[in-house]
Coordinates of N, CA and C in Angstrom, one line a residue:
Chain A
E231 N -19.6 5.7 5.3 CA -18.6 5.1 4.7 C -17.4 5.5 3.9
V232 N -16.2 5.2 3.9 CA -15.1 5.8 3.2 C -15.1 5.1 1.8
Q233 N -15.2 6.0 0.9 CA -14.6 5.6 -0.5 C -13.5 6.6 -1.4
L234 N -13.1 5.6 -2.4 CA -11.7 5.9 -2.6 C -12.3 5.9 -4.5
V235 N -12.3 6.9 -5.2 CA -12.4 6.4 -6.5 C -11.7 7.2 -7.4
E236 N -10.7 6.0 -8.3 CA -9.9 6.7 -9.1 C -10.3 7.0 -10.7
S237 N -9.8 7.8 -11.3 CA -10.3 7.7 -12.8 C -9.1 8.4 -13.4
G238 N -9.0 8.3 -14.6 CA -8.1 9.0 -15.7 C -6.7 8.1 -16.2
G239 N -7.2 6.8 -15.9 CA -6.4 5.8 -16.5 C -6.6 5.4 -18.0
G240 N -5.6 5.0 -18.7 CA -6.2 4.6 -20.2 C -4.7 4.3 -21.0
L241 N -4.9 4.3 -22.2 CA -3.6 3.9 -23.1 C -3.0 4.8 -23.8
V242 N -1.4 5.0 -23.0 CA -0.6 6.2 -23.6 C 0.5 5.5 -24.4
Q243 N 1.1 6.2 -25.5 CA 2.5 6.3 -25.9 C 3.5 6.2 -25.0
P244 N 4.5 5.5 -25.1 CA 5.7 5.7 -24.1 C 6.4 7.2 -24.5
G245 N 6.8 7.6 -23.2 CA 7.3 9.1 -23.5 C 6.1 10.0 -23.2
G246 N 4.5 9.5 -23.2 CA 3.7 10.5 -22.7 C 3.2 10.7 -21.6
S247 N 2.4 11.5 -21.2 CA 1.6 12.0 -20.2 C 0.4 11.5 -19.7
L248 N -0.1 11.6 -18.5 CA -1.4 10.8 -18.0 C -1.6 11.4 -16.6
R249 N -2.7 11.7 -16.4 CA -2.8 12.2 -15.1 C -4.3 11.6 -14.3
L250 N -3.8 10.7 -13.4 CA -4.7 10.2 -12.7 C -5.3 11.1 -11.5
S251 N -6.8 10.5 -11.0 CA -7.4 11.2 -10.0 C -7.7 10.6 -9.1
C252 N -7.8 10.8 -8.0 CA -8.8 10.0 -6.8 C -9.8 10.7 -5.8
E253 N -10.9 10.5 -6.0 CA -11.9 11.4 -5.2 C -12.1 10.4 -4.2
A254 N -12.1 11.1 -2.7 CA -12.3 10.8 -1.5 C -13.6 11.2 -0.9
S255 N -14.0 10.3 -0.4 CA -15.4 10.6 0.4 C -15.5 9.6 1.8
G256 N -16.4 10.0 2.6 CA -16.8 9.5 3.9 C -15.8 9.6 4.9
F257 N -14.9 10.8 4.9 CA -13.9 10.9 6.3 C -13.8 12.5 5.6
T258 N -12.8 13.1 6.9 CA -12.4 14.4 6.8 C -11.0 14.5 5.7
F259 N -11.0 14.8 4.4 CA -10.1 14.5 3.8 C -8.9 15.4 4.0
S260 N -9.0 16.7 4.6 CA -8.1 17.7 4.7 C -7.6 17.3 6.4
S261 N -8.1 16.3 7.0 CA -7.5 16.1 8.4 C -6.3 15.9 8.5
R262 N -5.6 16.1 9.7 CA -4.2 15.8 9.8 C -3.8 14.4 10.1
D263 N -5.0 13.7 10.2 CA -5.1 12.3 10.5 C -4.8 11.6 9.5
Y264 N -4.7 11.9 8.4 CA -4.6 10.9 7.3 C -3.5 11.3 5.8
W265 N -2.7 10.7 5.6 CA -2.0 10.8 4.1 C -2.4 10.2 3.3
M266 N -2.4 10.2 2.3 CA -2.9 9.9 0.7 C -1.6 9.1 -0.1
H267 N -1.7 7.7 -0.3 CA -0.7 7.3 -1.1 C -1.2 6.8 -2.6
W268 N -0.3 6.3 -3.8 CA -0.6 6.0 -4.4 C 0.0 4.6 -4.7
V269 N -0.4 3.6 -5.1 CA 0.3 2.2 -4.8 C -0.1 1.6 -6.7
R270 N 0.8 1.1 -7.1 CA 0.7 0.2 -8.2 C 1.0 -1.2 -8.6
Q271 N 0.1 -2.0 -9.2 CA 0.2 -3.5 -9.3 C 0.4 -3.6 -10.9
A272 N 1.6 -4.1 -11.7 CA 1.5 -4.6 -12.7 C 0.8 -5.8 -13.2
P273 N 0.4 -5.9 -14.0 CA -0.3 -7.3 -14.7 C 0.4 -8.5 -14.1
G274 N -0.3 -9.3 -13.2 CA 0.1 -10.4 -12.5 C 1.5 -10.3 -11.6
K275 N 1.7 -9.0 -11.3 CA 2.9 -9.0 -10.7 C 2.0 -8.6 -9.0
G276 N 3.5 -8.1 -8.2 CA 3.2 -7.6 -6.6 C 2.7 -6.3 -6.5
L277 N 2.4 -5.9 -5.5 CA 2.0 -4.4 -5.3 C 3.3 -3.4 -4.9
V278 N 3.5 -2.5 -5.5 CA 4.7 -1.6 -5.6 C 4.3 -0.1 -4.7
W279 N 4.8 0.4 -4.1 CA 4.4 1.8 -3.6 C 5.0 2.7 -4.4
V280 N 4.5 3.9 -4.8 CA 4.7 4.8 -5.6 C 5.0 6.0 -5.0
S281 N 3.9 6.7 -4.3 CA 4.3 8.0 -3.6 C 3.3 8.5 -2.7
R282 N 3.6 9.5 -1.6 CA 2.6 10.0 -0.5 C 2.4 11.1 -0.4
I283 N 1.3 11.8 0.1 CA 1.4 13.2 0.3 C 0.7 13.5 1.6
N284 N 1.2 14.5 2.3 CA 0.4 14.8 3.9 C -0.7 15.5 3.7
N285 N -1.4 15.5 4.5 CA -2.9 16.3 4.3 C -2.9 17.7 4.1
D286 N -2.2 18.6 3.9 CA -2.1 20.0 3.1 C -0.9 20.1 2.0
G287 N -0.6 19.0 1.5 CA 0.2 19.0 0.4 C 1.6 19.5 0.4
T288 N 1.9 19.6 1.7 CA 3.4 20.4 1.8 C 4.5 19.3 1.7
I289 N 4.0 18.2 2.0 CA 5.3 16.9 2.1 C 5.0 15.9 1.2
T290 N 5.8 15.8 0.1 CA 5.7 14.6 -0.5 C 6.9 13.5 -0.8
T291 N 6.8 12.2 -0.8 CA 7.9 11.4 -1.4 C 7.3 10.6 -2.4
Y292 N 8.5 10.0 -3.0 CA 8.1 9.2 -4.4 C 9.3 7.9 -4.4
A293 N 8.8 7.1 -5.0 CA 9.9 5.9 -5.2 C 10.6 6.1 -6.1
D294 N 12.1 5.6 -6.0 CA 12.8 6.0 -7.0 C 12.9 5.9 -8.3
S295 N 12.1 4.7 -8.8 CA 11.5 4.3 -10.0 C 10.4 5.5 -10.6
V296 N 10.3 6.7 -9.9 CA 9.1 7.3 -10.4 C 9.7 8.5 -10.2
K297 N 10.8 8.8 -9.3 CA 10.9 10.6 -8.5 C 11.7 11.3 -10.1
G298 N 11.1 12.3 -10.2 CA 11.4 13.3 -11.5 C 10.6 13.1 -12.5
R299 N 9.7 12.1 -12.5 CA 8.8 11.6 -13.6 C 7.3 12.3 -13.0
F300 N 7.3 11.8 -11.8 CA 5.5 11.6 -11.3 C 5.3 12.6 -10.4
T301 N 4.3 13.5 -10.4 CA 4.2 14.4 -8.9 C 2.9 14.1 -8.4
I302 N 2.8 14.3 -7.2 CA 1.6 14.2 -6.3 C 1.2 15.1 -6.0
S303 N -0.2 15.3 -6.0 CA -0.8 16.7 -5.6 C -2.0 16.6 -5.1
R304 N -2.7 17.2 -4.3 CA -4.2 17.4 -3.8 C -4.8 18.5 -3.7
D305 N -6.1 18.4 -4.0 CA -7.3 19.6 -3.7 C -7.9 19.4 -2.6
N306 N -7.5 20.0 -1.3 CA -8.6 19.5 -0.2 C -10.1 20.2 -0.6
A307 N -10.2 21.4 -1.2 CA -11.9 22.1 -1.5 C -12.4 20.9 -2.4
K308 N -11.6 20.2 -3.4 CA -12.3 19.0 -4.1 C -12.2 17.7 -3.4
N309 N -11.6 17.5 -2.6 CA -11.3 16.1 -2.0 C -10.7 15.2 -2.7
T310 N -9.7 15.6 -3.8 CA -9.0 14.8 -4.6 C -7.5 14.9 -4.5
V311 N -6.8 13.5 -4.5 CA -5.3 13.5 -4.7 C -5.4 13.2 -6.1
D312 N -4.2 13.8 -6.8 CA -3.9 13.4 -7.9 C -2.4 13.3 -8.3
L313 N -1.9 12.1 -9.4 CA -0.7 11.8 -9.9 C -0.4 12.3 -11.0
Q314 N 0.4 13.2 -11.3 CA 0.8 13.4 -12.9 C 2.2 12.6 -13.2
M315 N 1.5 12.0 -14.1 CA 2.8 10.9 -14.9 C 3.4 11.4 -16.0
N316 N 4.5 11.7 -16.1 CA 5.2 12.2 -17.3 C 6.2 11.4 -17.8
S317 N 6.7 11.3 -19.3 CA 8.0 10.2 -19.6 C 7.5 9.0 -19.2
L318 N 6.5 8.8 -19.6 CA 6.0 7.3 -19.4 C 6.7 6.0 -19.9
R319 N 6.9 5.3 -19.2 CA 7.7 4.2 -20.0 C 6.6 2.6 -20.0
D320 N 7.3 1.6 -20.7 CA 6.5 0.5 -20.3 C 6.2 -0.3 -19.2
E321 N 7.3 0.0 -18.4 CA 7.0 -0.7 -17.0 C 6.4 0.2 -16.2
D322 N 5.9 1.3 -16.8 CA 4.8 1.7 -15.6 C 3.6 1.4 -16.2
T323 N 3.5 0.3 -17.0 CA 1.6 -0.2 -17.1 C 1.5 -1.0 -15.8
A324 N 0.4 -0.8 -15.3 CA -0.2 -1.1 -14.2 C -1.5 -1.0 -13.5
V325 N -2.1 -1.2 -12.9 CA -3.4 -0.8 -11.9 C -2.9 0.2 -10.9
Y326 N -3.2 1.2 -11.0 CA -3.0 2.2 -10.1 C -4.1 2.5 -9.1
Y327 N -3.6 2.1 -7.6 CA -4.6 2.0 -6.6 C -4.4 3.4 -5.8
C328 N -5.2 4.4 -5.3 CA -5.2 5.2 -4.3 C -5.5 4.8 -2.8
A329 N -4.7 5.0 -2.0 CA -5.0 4.6 -0.7 C -5.1 5.2 0.5
R330 N -5.7 5.4 1.6 CA -5.5 6.2 2.5 C -4.8 5.5 3.7
A331 N -3.7 6.4 4.4 CA -3.2 5.9 5.4 C -3.1 6.7 6.6
P332 N -3.5 6.2 7.7 CA -3.5 7.0 9.1 C -2.2 7.6 9.3
F333 N -2.0 8.9 9.9 CA -0.8 9.3 10.5 C -0.6 8.7 11.8
S334 N 0.5 8.3 11.9 CA 1.2 8.0 13.3 C 1.3 9.0 14.3
Y335 N 1.4 10.1 13.8 CA 1.8 11.1 14.6 C 3.3 11.2 15.4
Y336 N 4.1 10.2 14.6 CA 5.5 9.8 14.6 C 6.2 10.4 13.7
Y337 N 7.3 10.6 13.8 CA 8.1 11.5 13.0 C 9.4 10.5 12.5
D338 N 10.0 10.2 11.6 CA 11.4 9.5 11.4 C 12.5 10.4 11.4
S339 N 13.6 10.4 11.0 CA 14.7 10.4 11.8 C 15.4 12.0 10.4
S340 N 14.5 11.8 9.4 CA 14.4 12.8 8.6 C 13.1 14.2 8.7
G341 N 12.6 13.7 9.4 CA 11.6 14.8 9.8 C 10.1 14.3 9.1
Y342 N 10.5 13.1 8.4 CA 8.9 13.0 7.9 C 8.0 12.3 8.5
G343 N 6.5 12.7 8.3 CA 5.8 12.2 9.3 C 5.6 10.7 8.9
I344 N 5.2 9.8 9.7 CA 5.2 8.6 9.3 C 3.7 7.7 9.0
S345 N 3.0 7.4 8.1 CA 1.7 6.4 8.2 C 2.3 5.4 7.3
G346 N 2.0 4.5 8.5 CA 2.5 3.4 8.3 C 1.6 1.9 7.9
Y347 N 0.5 2.4 7.4 CA -0.1 1.1 7.0 C -1.3 1.9 5.8
F348 N -2.0 1.2 5.2 CA -3.4 1.5 4.1 C -4.5 0.9 4.6
D349 N -5.5 1.8 5.2 CA -6.8 0.9 5.6 C -7.5 1.4 4.9
Y350 N -7.7 2.0 3.6 CA -8.8 2.0 2.5 C -8.2 2.2 1.0
W351 N -8.6 0.9 0.5 CA -8.0 1.4 -0.9 C -9.3 1.7 -1.9
G352 N -8.7 2.2 -3.2 CA -9.9 2.6 -4.1 C -9.8 1.5 -4.9
Q353 N -10.8 1.3 -6.1 CA -10.4 0.2 -7.1 C -9.7 -0.2 -8.0
G354 N -8.8 1.0 -8.1 CA -7.9 1.2 -9.3 C -8.3 1.5 -10.4
T355 N -7.4 1.7 -11.1 CA -7.2 2.7 -12.8 C -6.0 1.9 -13.2
L356 N -6.4 1.3 -14.5 CA -5.5 0.7 -15.6 C -4.8 1.6 -16.1
V357 N -3.5 1.8 -16.3 CA -2.3 2.6 -16.9 C -1.8 1.5 -17.8
T358 N -2.0 1.9 -19.5 CA -1.4 1.0 -20.4 C -0.2 1.7 -21.2
V359 N 1.1 1.4 -20.8 CA 1.7 2.3 -21.9 C 2.4 1.3 -23.1
S360 N 2.3 1.8 -24.0 CA 2.2 0.9 -25.4 C 2.2 1.6 -26.5
S361 N 3.3 1.2 -27.6 CA 3.2 1.9 -29.0 C 2.3 1.3 -30.0
Chain B
Q81 N 15.2 1.2 -3.1 CA 14.6 0.4 -2.2 C 14.6 -1.1 -2.5
S82 N 15.0 -2.3 -1.9 CA 14.7 -3.4 -2.9 C 13.1 -4.0 -1.9
A83 N 12.5 -4.9 -2.7 CA 11.2 -5.4 -2.0 C 11.3 -6.1 -1.0
L84 N 10.8 -6.3 0.1 CA 10.9 -7.4 1.5 C 10.6 -8.6 0.6
T85 N 11.3 -9.8 1.3 CA 11.2 -11.0 0.5 C 10.4 -11.9 1.5
Q86 N 9.5 -12.4 0.6 CA 8.3 -13.5 0.8 C 8.6 -14.5 0.6
P87 N 8.1 -15.6 0.9 CA 8.1 -17.1 -0.2 C 7.2 -16.7 -1.0
A88 N 7.3 -17.6 -2.3 CA 6.3 -17.3 -3.4 C 4.9 -17.9 -3.1
S89 N 5.1 -18.9 -2.1 CA 3.8 -19.9 -2.2 C 3.8 -20.4 -0.8
V90 N 2.8 -21.0 -0.2 CA 2.5 -21.6 1.1 C 1.1 -22.2 0.9
S91 N 1.2 -23.4 1.4 CA -0.1 -24.1 1.5 C -0.4 -24.9 2.9
G92 N -1.8 -25.1 2.7 CA -2.2 -25.7 4.1 C -3.4 -26.5 3.8
S93 N -3.7 -27.3 4.8 CA -5.1 -28.2 4.8 C -6.3 -27.2 5.3
P94 N -7.3 -27.5 5.7 CA -8.6 -26.8 5.9 C -8.5 -27.0 7.6
G95 N -8.4 -25.9 8.3 CA -8.2 -26.3 10.2 C -6.6 -26.4 10.3
Q96 N -5.8 -26.1 9.7 CA -4.2 -26.0 10.0 C -4.1 -24.7 10.2
S97 N -2.7 -24.6 10.5 CA -2.3 -23.2 11.0 C -1.2 -23.1 9.6
I98 N -0.8 -22.2 9.2 CA 0.5 -21.5 8.2 C 0.8 -20.3 8.4
T99 N 2.2 -20.0 8.2 CA 3.0 -18.8 8.8 C 4.0 -18.5 7.5
I100 N 3.6 -17.1 7.1 CA 4.0 -16.5 6.2 C 5.3 -15.5 6.6
S101 N 6.3 -15.5 6.2 CA 7.6 -14.9 6.5 C 7.6 -13.6 5.4
C102 N 8.2 -12.8 6.2 CA 8.4 -11.1 5.5 C 9.8 -10.7 6.2
T103 N 10.9 -11.1 4.9 CA 12.4 -10.7 5.7 C 12.8 -9.2 4.9
G104 N 13.3 -8.2 5.8 CA 13.7 -7.0 5.0 C 15.0 -7.0 5.9
T105 N 15.3 -5.6 6.1 CA 16.6 -5.1 6.7 C 16.4 -4.4 8.2
S106 N 17.6 -3.9 8.4 CA 17.4 -2.7 9.9 C 16.9 -1.6 9.2
S107 N 16.8 -1.5 8.0 CA 16.3 0.2 7.3 C 14.8 -0.1 7.3
D108 N 14.5 -1.3 7.4 CA 12.7 -1.5 7.4 C 12.2 -2.2 8.3
V109 N 12.0 -3.5 8.2 CA 11.2 -4.3 8.9 C 11.8 -4.2 10.5
G110 N 13.2 -4.1 10.4 CA 13.9 -4.3 11.7 C 14.1 -2.9 12.3
G111 N 13.6 -2.0 11.6 CA 14.0 -0.4 12.1 C 12.7 0.1 12.8
Y112 N 11.2 -0.4 12.4 CA 10.1 0.4 12.7 C 9.2 -1.0 13.3
K113 N 7.9 -0.3 13.9 CA 7.2 -1.2 14.4 C 5.8 -1.0 13.0
Y114 N 6.1 -0.4 11.7 CA 5.1 -0.3 11.1 C 5.1 -1.4 9.9
V115 N 4.9 -2.5 10.3 CA 4.7 -3.6 9.4 C 3.3 -3.9 8.9
S116 N 2.7 -4.0 8.3 CA 1.3 -4.4 7.8 C 1.1 -5.7 6.7
W117 N 0.2 -6.1 6.8 CA 0.1 -7.3 5.6 C -1.5 -6.9 5.3
Y118 N -1.6 -7.4 4.1 CA -2.5 -7.2 2.8 C -3.3 -8.4 2.3
Q119 N -4.6 -8.7 2.3 CA -4.8 -9.9 1.7 C -5.7 -9.8 0.2
Q120 N -5.2 -10.1 -0.9 CA -5.7 -9.9 -2.0 C -6.2 -10.9 -2.7
H121 N -7.6 -11.3 -3.1 CA -8.2 -12.2 -3.7 C -8.0 -11.7 -5.3
P122 N -8.3 -12.8 -6.0 CA -7.9 -12.8 -7.4 C -8.9 -11.4 -8.1
G123 N -8.3 -10.4 -8.6 CA -9.2 -9.2 -9.2 C -9.6 -8.4 -8.3
K124 N -9.7 -8.6 -7.3 CA -10.0 -7.7 -6.2 C -9.1 -7.1 -5.5
V125 N -9.4 -6.0 -4.6 CA -8.6 -4.7 -4.3 C -7.8 -5.4 -2.8
P126 N -6.2 -5.2 -2.2 CA -6.0 -5.6 -0.9 C -6.6 -5.1 -0.3
K127 N -6.7 -5.9 0.8 CA -7.6 -5.4 2.2 C -6.6 -5.8 3.4
L128 N -6.5 -4.9 4.3 CA -5.8 -4.4 5.5 C -6.1 -5.7 6.5
V129 N -5.1 -6.9 6.7 CA -5.4 -7.6 7.6 C -4.5 -7.7 9.1
I130 N -3.4 -6.7 8.9 CA -2.6 -6.7 10.2 C -1.7 -5.3 10.0
Y131 N -1.9 -4.7 11.2 CA -0.9 -3.4 11.0 C -0.1 -3.0 12.2
D132 N 0.6 -2.0 12.1 CA 1.6 -1.9 13.2 C 2.2 -3.2 13.9
V133 N 2.5 -4.4 12.9 CA 2.8 -5.7 13.3 C 2.2 -6.8 13.9
S134 N 1.2 -6.0 14.7 CA 0.4 -7.4 15.2 C -1.0 -7.0 15.7
N135 N -1.3 -6.0 15.2 CA -2.8 -5.3 15.5 C -3.7 -5.9 14.2
R136 N -5.0 -6.0 14.5 CA -5.9 -6.6 13.8 C -7.0 -5.4 13.6
P137 N -7.3 -4.9 12.2 CA -8.5 -4.2 12.1 C -9.8 -4.3 12.7
S138 N -10.7 -3.9 12.9 CA -12.0 -4.3 13.0 C -12.5 -4.8 12.2
G139 N -13.1 -5.9 12.5 CA -13.7 -7.1 11.3 C -12.8 -8.0 10.7
V140 N -11.7 -8.1 10.9 CA -10.6 -9.2 10.8 C -10.7 -10.3 11.8
S141 N -10.7 -11.4 11.1 CA -11.1 -12.5 12.0 C -9.8 -12.6 13.0
N142 N -10.1 -13.2 14.1 CA -8.9 -13.3 15.2 C -8.0 -14.5 14.9
R143 N -8.2 -15.2 13.7 CA -7.6 -16.2 13.2 C -6.4 -15.6 12.5
F144 N -6.3 -14.5 12.1 CA -4.9 -13.9 11.8 C -4.4 -13.3 12.6
S145 N -3.1 -13.2 12.9 CA -2.2 -12.7 13.6 C -0.7 -12.3 13.2
G146 N 0.0 -11.4 13.7 CA 1.3 -10.8 13.1 C 2.1 -11.0 14.4
S147 N 3.6 -11.2 13.9 CA 4.7 -10.9 14.8 C 5.7 -10.5 14.4
K148 N 7.1 -10.0 14.9 CA 8.3 -9.5 14.4 C 9.3 -10.0 15.1
S149 N 10.7 -10.3 14.6 CA 11.5 -10.5 15.5 C 12.7 -10.5 14.7
G150 N 13.6 -9.2 14.7 CA 14.6 -8.6 14.2 C 14.1 -8.0 13.1
N151 N 14.6 -8.6 11.5 CA 14.2 -8.1 10.4 C 13.4 -9.0 9.9
T152 N 13.0 -9.8 10.4 CA 11.5 -10.5 10.1 C 10.1 -10.6 10.5
A153 N 9.2 -10.3 9.9 CA 7.7 -10.0 10.3 C 7.4 -11.3 10.1
S154 N 6.3 -11.8 10.4 CA 5.3 -13.0 10.2 C 3.8 -12.8 10.5
L155 N 3.2 -13.5 9.6 CA 1.6 -13.6 9.4 C 1.4 -15.1 9.5
T156 N 0.3 -15.1 10.6 CA 0.4 -16.5 10.9 C -1.3 -16.8 10.6
I157 N -1.9 -17.6 10.0 CA -3.4 -17.9 9.7 C -3.5 -18.9 10.5
S158 N -4.5 -19.0 11.3 CA -5.1 -20.5 11.9 C -6.5 -20.8 11.9
G159 N -6.6 -22.1 11.8 CA -8.0 -22.6 11.6 C -8.1 -22.3 10.2
L160 N -7.4 -22.8 9.2 CA -7.3 -22.4 7.8 C -8.8 -22.6 7.0
Q161 N -9.2 -21.6 6.8 CA -10.6 -22.0 5.9 C -10.4 -21.6 4.2
A162 N -11.1 -22.4 3.3 CA -10.9 -22.1 1.9 C -11.0 -20.7 1.7
E163 N -11.7 -19.7 2.0 CA -11.9 -18.3 1.8 C -10.5 -17.4 2.3
D164 N -9.5 -18.3 2.8 CA -8.1 -17.7 3.2 C -7.4 -17.4 1.8
E165 N -8.0 -18.7 0.9 CA -6.6 -19.0 -0.6 C -6.8 -17.5 -1.1
A166 N -5.4 -16.8 -1.2 CA -5.3 -15.5 -1.7 C -4.5 -15.4 -1.8
D167 N -3.6 -14.1 -2.3 CA -2.2 -13.8 -2.3 C -2.2 -12.7 -1.0
Y168 N -1.0 -12.8 -0.3 CA -0.7 -11.8 0.8 C 0.6 -11.1 0.5
Y169 N 0.5 -9.9 0.9 CA 1.6 -8.9 1.0 C 2.0 -8.3 2.5
C170 N 3.1 -8.5 2.7 CA 4.1 -7.7 3.3 C 4.3 -6.2 3.3
S171 N 4.4 -5.3 4.0 CA 4.8 -3.7 4.1 C 5.4 -3.4 4.8
S172 N 6.5 -2.4 5.0 CA 6.8 -2.0 5.8 C 7.6 -0.3 5.7
Y173 N 7.6 0.5 6.4 CA 7.9 1.8 6.3 C 9.5 1.7 6.5
T174 N 10.2 2.3 5.7 CA 11.6 2.7 5.3 C 12.6 3.7 6.0
T175 N 13.6 3.7 6.1 CA 14.7 5.0 6.4 C 14.5 5.9 5.8
S176 N 14.0 5.5 4.2 CA 14.1 6.1 3.4 C 13.2 7.2 3.1
S177 N 12.1 7.1 4.1 CA 10.9 7.8 4.3 C 9.8 7.6 3.6
N178 N 10.2 6.2 3.1 CA 9.0 5.5 2.0 C 8.5 4.4 2.5
M179 N 7.8 3.9 1.6 CA 7.0 2.6 1.9 C 7.8 1.3 1.1
V180 N 7.5 0.2 1.7 CA 8.0 -1.0 0.8 C 7.3 -2.1 0.6
F181 N 7.2 -2.7 -0.1 CA 6.2 -3.9 0.0 C 7.0 -5.5 -0.2
G182 N 6.9 -6.5 0.1 CA 7.2 -7.8 -0.1 C 6.4 -8.0 -1.6
G183 N 7.1 -9.3 -2.3 CA 6.7 -9.7 -3.7 C 5.6 -10.4 -3.6
G184 N 4.8 -10.8 -2.4 CA 3.7 -11.4 -2.2 C 3.9 -12.7 -2.2
T185 N 3.1 -13.6 -1.5 CA 2.8 -15.2 -1.3 C 1.4 -15.5 -1.6
K186 N 1.7 -16.6 -2.4 CA 0.2 -17.4 -2.8 C -0.2 -18.4 -1.7
L187 N -1.4 -18.3 -1.1 CA -1.4 -19.3 -0.2 C -2.5 -20.1 -0.7
T188 N -2.4 -21.2 -1.1 CA -3.3 -22.5 -1.4 C -4.3 -23.6 -0.2
V189 N -5.2 -23.2 -0.2 CA -5.8 -24.2 0.8 C -6.3 -25.5 0.1
L190 N -5.4 -26.4 0.9 CA -5.5 -28.0 0.2 C -7.1 -28.4 -0.1

């Protein structure tokens, strides 16, 4: 059974940092078949895509709203994908979900692999940015 | 990347069919077959109900179907049931090599 378990959320002041982690089990985490993503949802609001990483960590992409502040990484030995969040703002307050995305084995015009949907989601971890 | 456009709410009676639209541009919905739909009940985790425009994951009721025409994708739920009441989100791959979600649609079963 595929399981994704997030941790690391909490209360942080504006300008502060936080590191989220997602531990995966039930599938071959390092397989080329899967990319890993982070998606967030502010209280009472909709889903917003944040970042993604390919199976070996060599390719990462970010939403414009977090580019330069957030860094996604993975440790295939530990089956974990992390999200380092720096320079946090009030608007980063949200539940952060880790999600698995099957690789389509197609590439876009920029040469990036396409993982077009999220088949498994974690339970989420709440990040609150407030003074 | 702007969010895809969905109606804020739709409603229907049990047994009826409803359709939720998801409008984007040629840089996302219109440019790829990678449109997916998610169901989210209050306080719960999103659940995939349609992927690659019209494919249904194993275990999802065949009452759920998806389609696309130009820059607009659609999710249709037939034979509405009380358990279908939830928020629904569309998502698409984009030419920015990212993903984008719609703003979400609240489905009320009357």
